[in-house]
Each structure stands twice: as structure tokens, then as C-alpha cells.
CSV table of C-alpha atoms in Angstrom, one decimal:
chain,number,residue,atom,x,y,z
A,1,MET,CA,-8.8,2.5,3.1
A,2,THR,CA,-8.6,4.4,6.3
A,3,GLU,CA,-5.8,4.0,8.8
A,4,LEU,CA,-4.4,6.1,11.6
A,5,PRO,CA,-0.8,7.3,11.2
A,6,HIS,CA,1.5,4.5,12.3
A,7,GLU,CA,3.6,5.1,15.5
A,8,LYS,CA,7.2,5.8,14.6
A,9,PRO,CA,10.0,4.5,16.7
A,10,ALA,CA,12.4,7.0,18.3
A,11,PHE,CA,15.3,7.9,16.0
A,12,ASP,CA,17.8,6.9,18.7
A,13,GLU,CA,16.2,3.4,18.8
A,14,LEU,CA,17.3,2.8,15.2
A,15,SER,CA,20.6,1.1,14.3
A,16,ASP,CA,23.3,3.2,12.7
A,17,ASP,CA,22.4,1.8,9.3
A,18,HIS,CA,18.8,2.6,9.7
A,19,GLN,CA,19.5,6.1,11.0
A,20,GLU,CA,21.6,6.6,7.8
A,21,VAL,CA,18.6,5.7,5.7
A,22,LEU,CA,16.5,8.4,7.4
A,23,ARG,CA,19.4,10.9,7.0
A,24,ARG,CA,19.6,10.2,3.3
A,25,MET,CA,15.8,10.6,3.0
A,26,GLY,CA,16.0,13.9,4.7
A,27,GLU,CA,19.0,15.1,2.6
A,28,SER,CA,17.2,14.2,-0.6
A,29,VAL,CA,14.5,16.7,0.1
A,30,GLY,CA,16.7,19.3,1.8
A,31,LYS,CA,15.9,18.4,5.4
A,32,SER,CA,18.4,17.9,8.3
A,33,VAL,CA,18.2,14.7,10.3
A,34,ASP,CA,16.5,16.6,13.1
A,35,GLU,CA,13.7,17.5,10.7
A,36,VAL,CA,12.9,13.9,9.9
A,37,LYS,CA,12.7,12.5,13.4
A,38,GLY,CA,9.0,13.2,14.0
A,39,THR,CA,6.1,10.9,13.1
A,40,ASP,CA,4.8,13.1,10.4
A,41,ASP,CA,8.0,14.6,9.1
A,42,LEU,CA,8.3,12.4,6.0
A,43,ILE,CA,4.6,12.3,5.0
A,44,GLY,CA,4.5,13.4,1.4
A,45,TYR,CA,8.1,12.4,0.9
A,46,PHE,CA,7.6,10.5,-2.3
A,47,GLN,CA,5.5,13.2,-3.9
A,48,SER,CA,8.7,15.4,-3.9
A,49,PHE,CA,10.1,13.2,-6.6
A,50,ARG,CA,7.3,13.2,-9.1
A,51,PRO,CA,6.9,12.7,-12.0
A,52,ASP,CA,9.8,10.3,-12.6
A,53,GLY,CA,11.3,9.3,-9.2
A,54,ARG,CA,14.7,10.6,-10.0
A,55,GLY,CA,16.6,11.4,-6.8
A,56,LEU,CA,15.5,8.3,-5.0
A,57,ALA,CA,18.4,6.1,-6.3
A,58,GLY,CA,20.5,4.8,-3.4
A,59,VAL,CA,18.2,6.1,-0.6
A,60,PHE,CA,17.3,2.7,0.6
A,61,SER,CA,20.7,1.1,0.0
A,62,GLY,CA,21.9,-0.8,3.0
A,63,LEU,CA,18.5,-2.1,4.0
A,64,VAL,CA,17.8,-5.8,3.5
A,65,GLY,CA,15.3,-5.7,0.6
A,66,GLY,CA,16.0,-2.0,0.0
A,67,ASP,CA,17.0,-2.3,-3.6
A,68,ASP,CA,13.8,-4.3,-4.3
A,69,VAL,CA,11.8,-1.5,-2.6
A,70,HIS,CA,13.4,0.9,-5.0
A,71,GLU,CA,12.4,-1.2,-8.0
A,72,ARG,CA,8.8,-1.2,-6.8
A,73,LEU,CA,8.9,2.6,-6.4
A,74,GLU,CA,10.2,3.0,-9.9
A,75,CYS,CA,7.2,1.0,-11.2
A,76,LEU,CA,4.9,3.2,-9.0
A,77,PHE,CA,6.2,6.4,-10.6
A,78,GLU,CA,6.0,4.9,-14.1
A,79,VAL,CA,2.4,3.7,-13.6
A,80,ALA,CA,1.2,7.0,-11.9
A,81,GLY,CA,3.0,9.2,-14.4
A,82,ASP,CA,2.6,13.0,-14.3
A,83,ASP,CA,1.0,14.5,-11.2
A,84,ARG,CA,-0.6,17.4,-13.1
A,85,ARG,CA,-4.4,17.3,-13.2
A,86,PRO,CA,-6.2,17.9,-16.5
A,87,THR,CA,-8.1,20.8,-14.9
A,88,GLY,CA,-5.0,22.4,-13.4
A,89,GLY,CA,-3.1,21.9,-10.2
A,90,ARG,CA,-1.4,18.8,-9.0
A,91,ASP,CA,-2.4,15.5,-7.4
A,92,ALA,CA,-1.7,15.3,-3.7
A,93,PHE,CA,-1.4,11.5,-4.0
A,94,PHE,CA,-0.3,9.0,-6.6
A,95,VAL,CA,-3.3,8.6,-8.9
A,96,VAL,CA,-3.4,6.4,-12.0
A,97,ARG,CA,-5.1,8.8,-14.4
A,98,LYS,CA,-4.3,6.9,-17.6
A,99,PRO,CA,-4.2,3.2,-16.7
A,100,ALA,CA,-3.3,0.6,-19.3
A,101,GLU,CA,-6.3,-1.3,-20.6
A,102,VAL,CA,-7.0,-4.6,-19.0
A,103,ALA,CA,-9.5,-7.4,-19.9
A,104,PRO,CA,-12.3,-8.2,-17.4
A,105,GLU,CA,-11.0,-11.7,-17.2
A,106,GLU,CA,-7.6,-10.5,-16.0
A,107,VAL,CA,-9.3,-8.3,-13.4
A,108,GLN,CA,-11.4,-11.3,-12.2
A,109,THR,CA,-8.2,-13.4,-11.9
A,110,ALA,CA,-6.3,-10.7,-10.0
A,111,GLY,CA,-9.2,-10.2,-7.7
A,112,GLU,CA,-9.5,-13.9,-6.9
A,113,GLU,CA,-5.7,-14.2,-6.4
A,114,TRP,CA,-5.8,-11.1,-4.1
A,115,ILE,CA,-8.4,-12.6,-1.8
A,116,ASP,CA,-6.7,-16.0,-1.9
A,117,GLN,CA,-3.4,-14.4,-0.9
A,118,MET,CA,-5.1,-12.5,1.9
A,119,ARG,CA,-6.5,-15.8,3.1
A,120,ARG,CA,-3.0,-17.4,3.0
A,121,LEU,CA,-1.6,-14.4,4.9
A,122,GLY,CA,-4.3,-14.7,7.6
A,123,ASP,CA,-3.6,-18.4,7.9
A,124,SER,CA,0.2,-17.8,8.1
A,125,LEU,CA,-0.1,-15.1,10.8
A,126,GLY,CA,-2.7,-16.9,12.9
A,127,HIS,CA,-5.9,-15.2,12.2
A,128,PRO,CA,-8.4,-18.0,11.8
A,129,GLU,CA,-11.6,-15.9,12.0
A,130,ALA,CA,-10.3,-13.7,9.2
A,131,THR,CA,-9.4,-16.7,7.2
A,132,GLU,CA,-12.9,-18.1,7.7
A,133,LYS,CA,-14.5,-14.8,6.6
A,134,LEU,CA,-12.4,-14.6,3.5
A,135,SER,CA,-13.2,-18.3,2.7
A,136,ALA,CA,-16.9,-17.4,2.8
A,137,ILE,CA,-16.7,-15.0,-0.1
A,138,GLU,CA,-18.9,-16.5,-2.8
A,139,ARG,CA,-18.6,-14.0,-5.6
A,140,ILE,CA,-16.2,-11.4,-7.1
A,141,ARG,CA,-18.0,-9.2,-9.6
A,142,VAL,CA,-16.2,-7.2,-12.3
A,143,LEU,CA,-18.1,-4.0,-13.2
A,144,GLU,CA,-17.3,-0.9,-15.1
A,145,GLY,CA,-17.6,2.8,-14.1
A,146,ILE,CA,-17.4,5.0,-11.1
A,147,PRO,CA,-17.8,3.0,-7.9
A,148,PRO,CA,-20.3,4.1,-5.2
A,149,LYS,CA,-18.7,5.2,-1.9
A,150,HIS,CA,-18.4,2.9,1.1
A,151,PRO,CA,-20.6,3.8,4.1
A,152,LYS,CA,-18.9,6.1,6.7
A,153,LEU,CA,-20.9,5.0,9.7
A,154,ALA,CA,-19.5,2.0,11.5
A,155,GLU,CA,-22.9,0.3,12.0
A,156,GLU,CA,-23.4,0.4,8.2
A,157,LYS,CA,-20.2,-1.3,7.3
A,158,THR,CA,-20.0,-5.1,6.7
A,159,GLU,CA,-17.6,-7.2,8.6
A,160,LEU,CA,-15.9,-8.1,5.4
A,161,LEU,CA,-15.3,-4.4,4.6
A,162,VAL,CA,-13.8,-3.8,8.0
A,163,LEU,CA,-11.6,-6.8,7.6
A,164,LEU,CA,-10.2,-5.6,4.2
A,165,ALA,CA,-10.0,-1.9,4.9
A,166,ASP,CA,-8.9,-1.9,8.6
A,167,THR,CA,-7.9,-5.3,10.0
A,168,ILE,CA,-5.7,-6.8,7.3
A,169,PRO,CA,-3.7,-3.6,6.9
A,170,SER,CA,-2.5,-3.9,10.5
A,171,TRP,CA,-1.1,-7.5,10.1
A,172,VAL,CA,2.2,-6.9,8.4
A,173,GLY,CA,3.5,-4.3,10.8
A,174,THR,CA,2.6,-6.4,13.8
A,175,ALA,CA,4.2,-9.5,12.2
A,176,ALA,CA,7.7,-7.9,12.5
A,177,PRO,CA,7.4,-5.7,15.7
A,178,ASP,CA,11.2,-5.4,16.0
A,179,HIS,CA,11.7,-4.1,12.4
A,180,ALA,CA,12.1,-0.5,13.6
A,181,ILE,CA,13.1,1.0,10.2
A,182,ALA,CA,10.1,-0.5,8.5
A,183,ALA,CA,7.9,0.9,11.2
A,184,ALA,CA,9.5,4.3,10.7
A,185,LEU,CA,8.7,4.2,7.0
A,186,ARG,CA,5.1,3.1,7.1
A,187,ASN,CA,3.7,6.7,7.3
A,188,PRO,CA,5.4,8.0,4.1
A,189,PHE,CA,4.6,4.9,2.2
A,190,TYR,CA,1.0,4.9,3.4
A,191,PHE,CA,0.5,8.5,2.2
A,192,VAL,CA,1.6,7.6,-1.3
A,193,ASN,CA,-2.1,7.1,-1.9
A,194,CYS,CA,-3.7,6.7,1.6
A,195,ASP,CA,-3.9,3.0,0.6
A,196,ALA,CA,-2.5,0.5,3.2
A,197,MET,CA,-2.4,-2.4,0.8
A,198,LEU,CA,-0.5,-0.4,-1.8
A,199,ARG,CA,1.9,0.5,1.1
A,200,ASP,CA,2.4,-3.1,2.1
A,201,TYR,CA,3.0,-4.1,-1.6
A,202,LEU,CA,5.7,-1.4,-1.9
A,203,MET,CA,7.3,-2.2,1.4
A,204,TRP,CA,7.0,-6.0,1.2
A,205,PRO,CA,10.7,-6.6,0.5
A,206,LEU,CA,11.5,-5.3,4.0
A,207,TYR,CA,9.1,-7.8,5.6
A,208,ARG,CA,9.4,-10.9,3.5
A,209,LYS,CA,11.9,-12.7,5.6
A,210,HIS,CA,9.5,-12.4,8.6
A,211,ILE,CA,6.4,-13.9,6.7
A,212,THR,CA,6.2,-17.1,4.8
A,213,VAL,CA,3.6,-16.1,2.2
A,214,GLU,CA,5.3,-15.0,-1.0
A,215,ASP,CA,4.4,-11.4,-2.1
A,216,PRO,CA,0.8,-11.5,-1.0
A,217,PHE,CA,-0.1,-8.0,-2.1
A,218,GLU,CA,1.1,-8.4,-5.7
A,219,PRO,CA,-2.3,-9.2,-7.1
A,220,TYR,CA,-3.7,-6.1,-5.4
A,221,PHE,CA,-1.0,-4.0,-7.1
A,222,ARG,CA,-2.1,-5.4,-10.5
A,223,LEU,CA,-5.6,-4.2,-9.8
A,224,TRP,CA,-4.4,-0.8,-8.6
A,225,ARG,CA,-2.1,-0.1,-11.6
A,226,HIS,CA,-5.0,-0.7,-13.9
A,227,GLY,CA,-7.2,1.8,-12.0
A,228,VAL,CA,-9.5,-0.9,-10.6
A,229,LYS,CA,-11.2,0.0,-7.3
A,230,TRP,CA,-12.9,-2.5,-4.9
A,231,ARG,CA,-16.1,-2.1,-3.0
A,232,VAL,CA,-17.8,-4.3,-0.4
A,233,PHE,CA,-21.5,-3.9,0.5
A,234,GLN,CA,-22.3,-7.6,1.2
A,235,GLU,CA,-20.6,-10.1,3.5
A,236,THR,CA,-19.9,-12.6,0.7
A,237,GLN,CA,-19.3,-10.5,-2.3
A,238,ILE,CA,-16.6,-8.1,-3.6
A,239,ASP,CA,-17.2,-5.7,-6.5
A,240,LEU,CA,-14.3,-4.6,-8.7
A,241,TYR,CA,-14.8,-1.5,-10.8
A,242,MET,CA,-12.8,-1.1,-13.9
A,243,PRO,CA,-12.4,2.4,-15.4
A,244,ARG,CA,-15.0,3.2,-18.1
A,245,ARG,CA,-13.4,3.4,-21.6
């Protein structure tokens, strides 16, 4: 998924409690508060705590939903595991190199639930055209192996691909425009894996009181944690690629 870095609100616009969260984030990686005020200052923040996430305890305390965010982060670290590559060096992002095995039927179910939840989210937030496009999906295929790459040229992308990769990832942030601390955190959460839907799953507890759909990105996380990747090359079909065993 591609997404431009999210605009971060000015530090002085945040409440005292929210400023304190950013202070704690900075202190946990040896930065002063002045060093975490910029839009890009906390990109790569979570990578500093690999492989086990120790040191994050209490960082999000005081936020409504903050403890639940921490629980999701603990799961993220557990699923991604060690950041050392088999060939040497370290992963720049959270990559699931040894996903737990999953049955094709479970992948199929998670894929169908993911799209259904995106449809519910679109309906809840007033995006009828997106809801119609998602309702038109006729088939979700479960395949195995390395997925082909999506096209880079805009004219070669299907409308469904643009919807899933670019449009839907903008919904949650705009649904709670006054949630300044959540806006401030979107960049570091996005760069966990440059995956906007993974970001929105991890951050969901900060937004849930603003949106009526219950945990809409949970099925997507189930796919991600098992190393499943999605591809769209047709307007009415989604392909889900399981890792080859």
C-alpha cells in the first residue's frame, strides 16, 4: 500500500496529556521533546524496540484506548519476531518471516470478512460508491506462492485496487479530524510496515468511539499475521497469496 506521510498537528495544539505521550515516546528512544515535534521525527520508532517490544510499556498510558493499542503492539512484536534476516542484516520494517501455518479455508473466510468489514465501514462513513464497488466483488481466490507485483502506472490500476490501496486508508483519519494525538501517531504506525491497513488495525482502539463498525481491520490482521498478501488485477476479483510451504 502506498500512502504519503500523514500531516502531523503542531505539538502546541495537543492537550497536556497528549503532549506527555509524545514526551514519553521521545524519552524511550533517547530523544528530547523538541526532537519529536516534526512530522518525520518518530518514523521508525517501533523498530527501536525489536525484537520483543520491551520498553513500550506505559508509553500510551493516559490515552483512551492506549492500553489496548499496547496489547496489539505486543502481538505485532510476537508475530514478526526477530528482525535479523537469514542472509544477514536487519529488516527495516516488521516482516513476518515465519508465519504460523493456516488452512486455505481460514484464509478464504478472513478474506471475505475483510471485504465485508470494509463494506460496512464505507457504509458507516458515508461512501456509497465505495460500498457499491466492494459489493460488486464476485470472487476471492486463495493461491499459494510469491504474488506478482501490482502495476505502478495509474492507468494500469483497477478502480478496486485504488480503492483498497489508497482510498480506504484515508477514511479512518478523516472520520475523527479532531483526534490530534491519533493524527500525530499515524506516521510511526504506518511505517511499521508501510501498510495503512495494518496501521489502522494497530491504532483502532484510538478511533473506535468515533466509528460504529466494530474492529473492521481485524480480519486483515489475521491475513497479515499468516503472511498472506493480497493482489487485485480485476475489478471483481481479489487474489490472496499464502506462503508456499
